[in-house]
Structures are given as structure tokens and as C-alpha cells.
mmCIF file of C-alpha atoms and ligand atoms in Angstrom:
data_model
loop_
_atom_site.group_PDB
_atom_site.id
_atom_site.type_symbol
_atom_site.label_atom_id
_atom_site.label_comp_id
_atom_site.label_asym_id
_atom_site.label_seq_id
_atom_site.Cartn_x
_atom_site.Cartn_y
_atom_site.Cartn_z
ATOM 1 C CA MET Y 1 -5.019 27.469 3.156
ATOM 2 C CA ASP Y 2 -2.152 26.356 0.936
ATOM 3 C CA LEU Y 3 -2.586 26.523 -2.842
ATOM 4 C CA PRO Y 4 -4.914 23.811 -4.141
ATOM 5 C CA VAL Y 5 -3.082 20.955 -5.823
ATOM 6 C CA ASN Y 6 -4.475 19.123 -8.877
ATOM 7 C CA ILE Y 7 -4.578 15.484 -7.886
ATOM 8 C CA THR Y 8 -5.682 12.346 -9.710
ATOM 9 C CA ILE Y 9 -6.171 9.182 -7.677
ATOM 10 C CA LEU Y 10 -5.376 6.090 -9.717
ATOM 11 C CA GLY Y 11 -7.324 3.190 -8.208
ATOM 12 C CA PRO Y 12 -10.060 4.466 -5.903
ATOM 13 C CA GLY Y 13 -10.379 1.320 -3.774
ATOM 14 C CA ALA Y 14 -10.701 1.677 -0.003
ATOM 15 C CA VAL Y 15 -7.452 3.602 0.611
ATOM 16 C CA GLY Y 16 -7.683 5.645 -2.607
ATOM 17 C CA SER Y 17 -11.294 6.654 -1.899
ATOM 18 C CA LEU Y 18 -10.423 7.625 1.665
ATOM 19 C CA TRP Y 19 -7.643 9.944 0.482
ATOM 20 C CA ALA Y 20 -9.794 11.275 -2.360
ATOM 21 C CA CYS Y 21 -12.468 12.442 0.108
ATOM 22 C CA TYR Y 22 -10.056 13.963 2.623
ATOM 23 C CA LEU Y 23 -7.972 15.716 -0.056
ATOM 24 C CA GLN Y 24 -11.067 17.199 -1.668
ATOM 25 C CA LYS Y 25 -12.411 18.214 1.761
ATOM 26 C CA ALA Y 26 -9.117 20.094 2.305
ATOM 27 C CA GLY Y 27 -9.749 22.101 -0.877
ATOM 28 C CA HIS Y 28 -7.650 20.301 -3.482
ATOM 29 C CA ASN Y 29 -8.885 19.556 -7.013
ATOM 30 C CA VAL Y 30 -9.265 15.799 -6.958
ATOM 31 C CA SER Y 31 -10.305 13.529 -9.781
ATOM 32 C CA LEU Y 32 -10.286 9.753 -10.055
ATOM 33 C CA TRP Y 33 -9.039 7.277 -12.618
ATOM 34 C CA THR Y 34 -10.607 3.821 -12.649
ATOM 35 C CA ARG Y 35 -9.992 0.559 -14.462
ATOM 36 C CA ASN Y 36 -12.711 1.001 -17.102
ATOM 37 C CA SER Y 37 -11.388 4.436 -18.274
ATOM 38 C CA ILE Y 38 -14.935 5.605 -19.214
ATOM 39 C CA PRO Y 39 -15.497 9.300 -18.359
ATOM 40 C CA SER Y 40 -18.131 9.718 -15.650
ATOM 41 C CA GLU Y 41 -18.995 11.468 -12.392
ATOM 42 C CA LEU Y 42 -18.588 9.462 -9.203
ATOM 43 C CA PRO Y 43 -20.133 10.440 -5.890
ATOM 44 C CA LEU Y 44 -18.385 9.114 -2.792
ATOM 45 C CA SER Y 45 -19.610 9.359 0.743
ATOM 46 C CA LEU Y 46 -17.229 9.194 3.646
ATOM 47 C CA SER Y 47 -18.406 7.813 6.944
ATOM 48 C CA ALA Y 48 -16.076 8.900 9.670
ATOM 49 C CA LYS Y 49 -17.207 11.025 12.614
ATOM 50 C CA GLU Y 50 -19.699 12.809 10.374
ATOM 51 C CA ASN Y 51 -21.127 11.643 7.060
ATOM 52 C CA SER Y 52 -20.146 13.774 4.108
ATOM 53 C CA SER Y 53 -20.529 13.437 0.355
ATOM 54 C CA TYR Y 54 -18.111 14.373 -2.417
ATOM 55 C CA ALA Y 55 -18.444 14.346 -6.193
ATOM 56 C CA PHE Y 56 -15.495 13.445 -8.420
ATOM 57 C CA SER Y 57 -14.931 13.521 -12.111
ATOM 58 C CA CYS Y 58 -13.678 10.185 -13.222
ATOM 59 C CA ASN Y 59 -11.382 9.211 -16.127
ATOM 60 C CA ASN Y 60 -11.151 12.793 -17.347
ATOM 61 C CA LYS Y 61 -8.118 13.024 -19.672
ATOM 62 C CA GLU Y 62 -7.836 16.785 -19.265
ATOM 63 C CA SER Y 63 -7.638 16.521 -15.459
ATOM 64 C CA LEU Y 64 -5.084 13.745 -15.826
ATOM 65 C CA SER Y 65 -2.876 15.758 -18.159
ATOM 66 C CA GLN Y 66 -3.025 18.737 -15.780
ATOM 67 C CA CYS Y 67 -2.476 16.865 -12.533
ATOM 68 C CA ASP Y 68 0.416 17.922 -10.305
ATOM 69 C CA LEU Y 69 0.183 14.694 -8.361
ATOM 70 C CA LEU Y 70 -0.818 11.227 -9.534
ATOM 71 C CA PHE Y 71 -1.597 9.311 -6.354
ATOM 72 C CA ILE Y 72 -1.345 5.611 -7.226
ATOM 73 C CA THR Y 73 -3.281 3.422 -4.802
ATOM 74 C CA VAL Y 74 -3.786 0.292 -6.900
ATOM 75 C CA LYS Y 75 -2.398 -2.969 -5.508
ATOM 76 C CA ALA Y 76 1.279 -3.714 -6.145
ATOM 77 C CA TRP Y 77 0.529 -6.300 -8.845
ATOM 78 C CA GLN Y 78 -1.680 -3.788 -10.719
ATOM 79 C CA VAL Y 79 0.880 -0.938 -10.777
ATOM 80 C CA GLU Y 80 2.449 -1.787 -14.113
ATOM 81 C CA SER Y 81 -0.754 -2.475 -16.066
ATOM 82 C CA ALA Y 82 -2.611 0.500 -14.543
ATOM 83 C CA LEU Y 83 0.145 3.098 -14.869
ATOM 84 C CA LEU Y 84 2.042 2.409 -18.093
ATOM 85 C CA PRO Y 85 -0.899 3.185 -20.442
ATOM 86 C CA LEU Y 86 -1.343 6.570 -18.701
ATOM 87 C CA LEU Y 87 2.273 7.743 -19.033
ATOM 88 C CA PRO Y 88 1.817 9.364 -22.496
ATOM 89 C CA LEU Y 89 -1.040 11.451 -21.054
ATOM 90 C CA LEU Y 90 0.971 12.888 -18.150
ATOM 91 C CA SER Y 91 3.096 16.015 -17.978
ATOM 92 C CA LYS Y 92 6.738 15.172 -17.268
ATOM 93 C CA ASP Y 93 6.484 17.233 -14.064
ATOM 94 C CA THR Y 94 3.639 15.178 -12.623
ATOM 95 C CA ILE Y 95 4.693 13.752 -9.278
ATOM 96 C CA LEU Y 96 4.029 10.028 -8.932
ATOM 97 C CA LEU Y 97 3.118 8.945 -5.409
ATOM 98 C CA PHE Y 98 2.819 5.205 -4.771
ATOM 99 C CA MET Y 99 0.972 3.786 -1.778
ATOM 100 C CA HIS Y 100 0.478 0.025 -1.605
ATOM 101 C CA ASN Y 101 1.402 -3.028 0.449
ATOM 102 C CA GLY Y 102 4.588 -4.818 -0.538
ATOM 103 C CA MET Y 103 7.787 -3.814 -2.340
ATOM 104 C CA GLY Y 104 9.311 -4.225 -5.786
ATOM 105 C CA ALA Y 105 6.485 -2.919 -7.973
ATOM 106 C CA ILE Y 106 8.231 0.376 -8.796
ATOM 107 C CA ASP Y 107 11.593 -1.309 -9.451
ATOM 108 C CA ALA Y 108 9.947 -3.261 -12.271
ATOM 109 C CA ILE Y 109 9.022 -0.041 -14.162
ATOM 110 C CA LYS Y 110 11.556 2.468 -12.876
ATOM 111 C CA ASP Y 111 13.255 3.039 -16.232
ATOM 112 C CA GLN Y 112 9.954 4.064 -17.829
ATOM 113 C CA ILE Y 113 9.090 6.583 -15.089
ATOM 114 C CA SER Y 114 12.496 7.908 -13.991
ATOM 115 C CA HIS Y 115 11.856 11.354 -15.569
ATOM 116 C CA HIS Y 116 9.045 11.964 -13.041
ATOM 117 C CA PRO Y 117 9.554 12.906 -9.396
ATOM 118 C CA ILE Y 118 8.665 9.692 -7.558
ATOM 119 C CA LEU Y 119 7.464 9.368 -3.962
ATOM 120 C CA GLN Y 120 6.512 6.334 -1.915
ATOM 121 C CA ALA Y 121 4.268 6.201 1.124
ATOM 122 C CA THR Y 122 2.907 3.748 3.630
ATOM 123 C CA THR Y 123 -0.076 4.325 5.894
ATOM 124 C CA THR Y 124 -1.751 2.702 8.860
ATOM 125 C CA HIS Y 125 -5.110 4.473 8.362
ATOM 126 C CA GLY Y 126 -7.907 1.924 8.217
ATOM 127 C CA ALA Y 127 -10.363 2.123 5.318
ATOM 128 C CA LEU Y 128 -13.249 -0.068 4.221
ATOM 129 C CA LYS Y 129 -15.125 0.286 0.954
ATOM 130 C CA GLU Y 130 -18.674 -0.468 2.127
ATOM 131 C CA SER Y 131 -20.093 -0.128 -1.378
ATOM 132 C CA SER Y 132 -18.939 1.366 -4.695
ATOM 133 C CA HIS Y 133 -20.007 4.826 -3.436
ATOM 134 C CA LYS Y 134 -19.226 4.565 0.246
ATOM 135 C CA VAL Y 135 -15.944 4.473 2.151
ATOM 136 C CA LYS Y 136 -15.576 4.123 5.909
ATOM 137 C CA HIS Y 137 -12.593 5.467 7.840
ATOM 138 C CA THR Y 138 -12.225 2.527 10.214
ATOM 139 C CA GLY Y 139 -9.192 3.667 12.184
ATOM 140 C CA MET Y 140 -6.972 6.701 12.572
ATOM 141 C CA GLY Y 141 -3.404 6.027 11.547
ATOM 142 C CA HIS Y 142 -0.154 7.598 10.511
ATOM 143 C CA THR Y 143 1.435 8.019 7.086
ATOM 144 C CA VAL Y 144 5.110 8.087 6.175
ATOM 145 C CA ILE Y 145 6.205 9.515 2.842
ATOM 146 C CA GLY Y 146 9.600 9.872 1.205
ATOM 147 C CA PRO Y 147 11.510 10.036 -2.078
ATOM 148 C CA PHE Y 148 12.160 7.126 -4.440
ATOM 149 C CA ASN Y 149 14.428 9.201 -6.726
ATOM 150 C CA SER Y 150 16.355 12.484 -6.521
ATOM 151 C CA LEU Y 151 13.539 14.424 -8.265
ATOM 152 C CA GLY Y 152 11.214 13.146 -5.549
ATOM 153 C CA ASN Y 153 13.534 14.649 -2.960
ATOM 154 C CA GLN Y 154 12.381 18.096 -4.092
ATOM 155 C CA CYS Y 155 8.714 17.334 -3.385
ATOM 156 C CA GLN Y 156 8.631 17.492 0.384
ATOM 157 C CA PHE Y 157 5.632 19.884 0.173
ATOM 158 C CA ILE Y 158 3.449 16.853 -0.602
ATOM 159 C CA GLN Y 159 3.907 15.806 3.032
ATOM 160 C CA GLU Y 160 2.164 19.060 4.029
ATOM 161 C CA VAL Y 161 -0.619 18.495 1.510
ATOM 162 C CA LEU Y 162 -1.252 15.050 3.001
ATOM 163 C CA THR Y 163 -0.926 16.005 6.645
ATOM 164 C CA HIS Y 164 -3.338 18.952 6.282
ATOM 165 C CA SER Y 165 -5.865 16.635 4.648
ATOM 166 C CA LEU Y 166 -5.593 13.492 6.774
ATOM 167 C CA PRO Y 167 -3.231 13.852 9.739
ATOM 168 C CA SER Y 168 -0.657 12.885 10.500
ATOM 169 C CA THR Y 169 1.991 12.462 7.804
ATOM 170 C CA GLU Y 170 5.731 12.506 8.305
ATOM 171 C CA TRP Y 171 8.491 13.007 5.691
ATOM 172 C CA ASN Y 172 11.148 10.310 5.913
ATOM 173 C CA PRO Y 173 14.132 10.577 3.539
ATOM 174 C CA GLU Y 174 14.807 6.895 4.385
ATOM 175 C CA ILE Y 175 11.389 5.736 3.212
ATOM 176 C CA LYS Y 176 12.823 2.311 2.297
ATOM 177 C CA VAL Y 177 13.347 1.579 5.977
ATOM 178 C CA ALA Y 178 9.678 2.370 6.743
ATOM 179 C CA LEU Y 179 8.589 0.203 3.791
ATOM 180 C CA TRP Y 180 10.770 -2.695 4.957
ATOM 181 C CA LYS Y 181 9.256 -2.496 8.453
ATOM 182 C CA LYS Y 182 5.739 -2.564 7.002
ATOM 183 C CA LEU Y 183 6.742 -5.469 4.732
ATOM 184 C CA ALA Y 184 8.058 -7.380 7.762
ATOM 185 C CA ILE Y 185 4.664 -6.967 9.491
ATOM 186 C CA ASN Y 186 2.813 -8.056 6.355
ATOM 187 C CA CYS Y 187 5.070 -11.145 5.965
ATOM 188 C CA ALA Y 188 4.212 -12.186 9.534
ATOM 189 C CA ILE Y 189 0.462 -11.502 9.450
ATOM 190 C CA ASN Y 190 -0.979 -11.688 5.942
ATOM 191 C CA PRO Y 191 -0.174 -15.209 4.649
ATOM 192 C CA LEU Y 192 -0.875 -16.902 8.007
ATOM 193 C CA THR Y 193 -4.277 -15.214 8.417
ATOM 194 C CA ALA Y 194 -5.184 -16.234 4.857
ATOM 195 C CA ILE Y 195 -4.063 -19.857 5.336
ATOM 196 C CA HIS Y 196 -5.768 -20.253 8.737
ATOM 197 C CA ARG Y 197 -8.787 -18.210 7.595
ATOM 198 C CA CYS Y 198 -8.650 -16.205 10.799
ATOM 199 C CA GLN Y 199 -8.805 -12.606 11.988
ATOM 200 C CA ASN Y 200 -5.457 -11.040 12.851
ATOM 201 C CA GLY Y 201 -6.104 -11.834 16.549
ATOM 202 C CA GLY Y 202 -6.188 -15.572 15.695
ATOM 203 C CA LEU Y 203 -2.406 -15.489 15.246
ATOM 204 C CA SER Y 204 -1.862 -15.205 18.997
ATOM 205 C CA GLN Y 205 -2.992 -18.841 19.442
ATOM 206 C CA SER Y 206 0.158 -20.648 20.484
ATOM 207 C CA ASP Y 207 0.320 -23.224 17.651
ATOM 208 C CA ILE Y 208 0.029 -20.522 14.953
ATOM 209 C CA HIS Y 209 2.153 -18.029 16.877
ATOM 210 C CA GLN Y 210 5.162 -20.381 16.549
ATOM 211 C CA ASP Y 211 5.057 -19.701 12.820
ATOM 212 C CA VAL Y 212 4.794 -15.943 13.423
ATOM 213 C CA VAL Y 213 8.004 -16.170 15.488
ATOM 214 C CA GLN Y 214 9.738 -18.240 12.807
ATOM 215 C CA VAL Y 215 8.724 -15.807 10.019
ATOM 216 C CA CYS Y 216 10.012 -12.864 12.077
ATOM 217 C CA CYS Y 217 13.310 -14.640 12.692
ATOM 218 C CA GLU Y 218 13.910 -15.158 8.951
ATOM 219 C CA VAL Y 219 12.703 -11.666 8.026
ATOM 220 C CA GLN Y 220 14.990 -10.074 10.609
ATOM 221 C CA GLN Y 221 18.045 -11.745 9.047
ATOM 222 C CA VAL Y 222 17.120 -10.208 5.692
ATOM 223 C CA LEU Y 223 16.488 -6.799 7.312
ATOM 224 C CA GLN Y 224 19.950 -6.925 8.827
ATOM 225 C CA GLN Y 225 21.538 -7.496 5.407
ATOM 226 C CA GLU Y 226 19.441 -4.626 4.008
ATOM 227 C CA GLU Y 227 20.823 -2.400 6.769
ATOM 228 C CA VAL Y 228 17.464 -1.939 8.453
ATOM 229 C CA ILE Y 229 18.220 -1.739 12.157
ATOM 230 C CA LEU Y 230 15.559 -3.727 14.012
ATOM 231 C CA SER Y 231 16.333 -6.507 16.479
ATOM 232 C CA GLN Y 232 14.412 -9.774 16.460
ATOM 233 C CA SER Y 233 12.700 -8.936 19.761
ATOM 234 C CA GLU Y 234 11.731 -5.445 18.533
ATOM 235 C CA LEU Y 235 10.267 -6.916 15.349
ATOM 236 C CA LEU Y 236 8.308 -9.555 17.252
ATOM 237 C CA LEU Y 237 7.059 -6.936 19.714
ATOM 238 C CA THR Y 238 5.857 -4.698 16.850
ATOM 239 C CA VAL Y 239 4.144 -7.620 15.104
ATOM 240 C CA ASN Y 240 2.443 -8.688 18.361
ATOM 241 C CA GLN Y 241 1.289 -5.099 18.921
ATOM 242 C CA VAL Y 242 -0.243 -4.945 15.423
ATOM 243 C CA ILE Y 243 -1.894 -8.343 16.007
ATOM 244 C CA SER Y 244 -3.559 -7.121 19.199
ATOM 245 C CA ALA Y 245 -4.411 -3.638 17.888
ATOM 246 C CA THR Y 246 -6.091 -5.170 14.806
ATOM 247 C CA ALA Y 247 -7.296 -8.397 16.482
ATOM 248 C CA GLU Y 248 -10.827 -8.076 15.095
ATOM 249 C CA ASN Y 249 -9.701 -7.206 11.539
ATOM 250 C CA TYR Y 250 -9.222 -9.540 8.633
ATOM 251 C CA SER Y 251 -5.944 -8.881 6.834
ATOM 252 C CA SER Y 252 -6.035 -7.819 3.198
ATOM 253 C CA MET Y 253 -4.659 -11.226 2.115
ATOM 254 C CA ASN Y 254 -7.282 -13.043 4.156
ATOM 255 C CA ARG Y 255 -9.952 -10.976 2.338
ATOM 256 C CA ASP Y 256 -8.342 -11.526 -1.075
ATOM 257 C CA CYS Y 257 -8.403 -15.303 -0.528
ATOM 258 C CA PHE Y 258 -11.922 -15.196 0.923
ATOM 259 C CA TYR Y 259 -13.211 -13.342 -2.151
ATOM 260 C CA GLN Y 260 -10.978 -15.457 -4.437
ATOM 261 C CA ARG Y 261 -8.978 -12.484 -5.740
ATOM 262 C CA LYS Y 262 -5.319 -12.395 -6.706
ATOM 263 C CA THR Y 263 -3.207 -11.638 -3.603
ATOM 264 C CA GLU Y 264 -0.142 -9.431 -3.045
ATOM 265 C CA ILE Y 265 2.014 -12.437 -2.067
ATOM 266 C CA ASP Y 266 4.590 -11.850 -4.849
ATOM 267 C CA PHE Y 267 5.299 -8.340 -3.548
ATOM 268 C CA ILE Y 268 5.251 -9.296 0.159
ATOM 269 C CA THR Y 269 6.688 -12.762 0.878
ATOM 270 C CA GLY Y 270 7.872 -13.122 -2.731
ATOM 271 C CA PHE Y 271 9.963 -9.936 -2.456
ATOM 272 C CA LEU Y 272 11.374 -11.101 0.873
ATOM 273 C CA LEU Y 273 12.346 -14.475 -0.641
ATOM 274 C CA GLN Y 274 14.117 -12.777 -3.576
ATOM 275 C CA LYS Y 275 16.185 -10.699 -1.146
ATOM 276 C CA ALA Y 276 16.840 -13.714 1.118
ATOM 277 C CA LYS Y 277 18.180 -15.610 -1.907
ATOM 278 C CA GLN Y 278 20.441 -12.688 -2.906
ATOM 279 C CA HIS Y 279 21.901 -12.634 0.607
ATOM 280 C CA GLY Y 280 22.211 -16.444 0.860
ATOM 281 C CA ILE Y 281 19.710 -16.633 3.746
ATOM 282 C CA SER Y 282 17.510 -19.677 4.151
ATOM 283 C CA ALA Y 283 13.853 -18.667 4.624
ATOM 284 C CA SER Y 284 12.067 -22.012 4.622
ATOM 285 C CA THR Y 285 9.029 -20.951 6.673
ATOM 286 C CA ASN Y 286 8.396 -17.979 4.389
ATOM 287 C CA GLN Y 287 8.919 -20.259 1.376
ATOM 288 C CA THR Y 288 6.313 -22.706 2.696
ATOM 289 C CA LEU Y 289 3.790 -19.904 3.288
ATOM 290 C CA TYR Y 290 4.491 -18.487 -0.184
ATOM 291 C CA ASN Y 291 3.879 -21.905 -1.769
ATOM 292 C CA GLN Y 292 0.656 -22.387 0.201
ATOM 293 C CA ILE Y 293 -0.768 -19.017 -0.908
ATOM 294 C CA LYS Y 294 0.237 -19.712 -4.522
ATOM 295 C CA GLN Y 295 -1.570 -23.055 -4.251
ATOM 296 C CA LEU Y 296 -4.696 -21.359 -2.881
ATOM 297 C CA GLU Y 297 -4.565 -18.789 -5.715
ATOM 298 C CA GLU Y 298 -4.192 -21.541 -8.297
ATOM 299 C CA ASN Y 299 -7.440 -23.097 -7.091
ATOM 300 C CA PHE Y 300 -9.457 -19.953 -7.708
ATOM 301 C CA LEU Y 301 -7.683 -17.875 -10.375
HETATM 302 O O1 KPL G 401 -1.519 -4.111 6.417
HETATM 303 C C1 KPL G 401 -2.213 -5.000 6.862
HETATM 304 C C2 KPL G 401 -3.020 -5.760 5.878
HETATM 305 O O2 KPL G 401 -4.012 -6.373 6.239
HETATM 306 O O3 KPL G 401 -2.646 -5.731 4.697
HETATM 307 C C3 KPL G 401 -2.153 -5.348 8.324
HETATM 308 C C4 KPL G 401 -1.159 -4.439 9.011
HETATM 309 C C5 KPL G 401 -1.731 -6.771 8.497
HETATM 310 C C6 KPL G 401 -3.448 -5.110 9.024
HETATM 311 O O4 KPL G 401 -4.414 -6.054 8.739
#
């Protein structure tokens, strides 16, 4: 086995807990950091093919200061408030790995973290937190990881750490392209499933699907300006494939609205709208969906 890596997972929600279990199972030293910052021990059980249990130390400052990798799995809108208070406790060599839906969260804090190697990743593994101590691996997926800065470029070995723990993971030096493609899918699926209160499969109904097509058309124009090569028909095909492969699932934004939690809209459709504006592209369907989600949030936040 490769040398064990000291890893702290910041934000052990569904995805963070899933990685925590698989990384520890692979022999790495994994600890967790949670919102309340109170030192504790946290058992997590992983239901996949077999049930297995893992114990983690939680909010341990010594583990944090010694971690080689800080794996940040909080939602995009929590990145700044969760990470900035921890920076004084980290070694300058600690690698920061971000994995969340949406884009733009790192840009907002990049000057404060630019001395660290920074990596970004996106995954299609399915995870469900069944209770505070139980995570279910609901679907095998694929992970793409790549550098955000030049220091991150020297950390390709993290791809091996991830792929040996939870296959498969690929290193992509053009990680922005992978993130844009994931953002395009999220723009098409997440707001509409939240507004129509439906599972992902509900978007194939013809009246709603018209909006999916319109969103993809606007997103593709932005992608083109961002030099992401993906035709309109390829984008629509990919979105339709995700809709049918996850037909029974509720999107994360649907769940956030259902449970009356803040959504990731600012980092998904909001990010797209910012870029559309910069490029002088009209994105009225995305704007309408953005406004509708903001309105929903206003009613419960
Ligand atoms: O990433 C997702 C999400 O729900 O946030 C999709 C791909 C839409 C799957 O539900």
C-alpha cells in the first residue's frame, strides 16, 4: 500500500462521510472537522455492499495542524465561513481539495489561500446520509480532480490516493472544463426540480422539458465563450442521460427547498448569470429560474 496520508474532512455531510469511510478503509489517517468545533469521537457506518463501521476523531486541532490534505466537502456557500477560521491552524504545505456543486466559491477567497496547493474535484458518486452516524453509497460514480493553482499541479499523487480508496478517479489538468460541464447539468436539473417539486425524472415531461432545452441553449452560449467545447446537442444529450439515469432521485436543490435550507443557486445559476453578463449573453430563462429559487428561499430563510 502507498504511504498513509493524514487527511481532515471539513464538512462530513453525505459526500464527506462517504469519502471519510473509504479513505480510512484504504489505510489513511482520517479525521473530521464539523461546524460545532467541539472535540469528540464520531462513529460512522457505511452501507454499501457490506456494512462496515469506522471511528473518527472530530475537531482535533493537532490532527488538523498535521494534515497533508484538507478535503473540503461543505456546500459552496459555506466554503468561506467554514475554511477561513481554520487557516491559522494549517501548515502552509497542507493541500486544499475542494469538492462541491457550483463554481466561484474559491475565487472569492483565493488571495487568502494562494500559498497552499489547491485542487478541485467533481464526483458522480451517490451518497445519502441516512442518519448522523450512517452514510449510504447509493451509486457508483467517477471523480475528476485537477489543479486550481500551480502549486496544485504538483499534487497529482492525490489522484492515486482517491482512486485507490474509491475508484475511479482521473487527473484532469483542465479541471475547469469538467466543472463547467457539471455546472451546466446542475443549471438544467436543479432549479427546475426544486420549482416543480419533482424527482429528476419529472423533467422529461414535455411541458417542463421545454425549459430544460431553453436552459441548455443559454448555458451552451456561455460555455462557448468560456472555451468549453460542447455543442448544444451534446449538452442536451448529456443532460437527458443524467435525467434518466437519476430519474428516481431528488436533486440536491429539490431537497434543500423541501427541507427549507439555503440552496446553492448563487454558485450554480448565479455563477452562470454572472458569466453570461460578462459576455453580453441574454439568459432570460436562467434568470427567471434564479429569481424563482431566490423567492422560495426568501419564504423560508
Ligand atoms: O448533482 C446533482 C444534484 O442533485 O446536485 C444531479 C446531477 C442533478 C443529480 O441529482
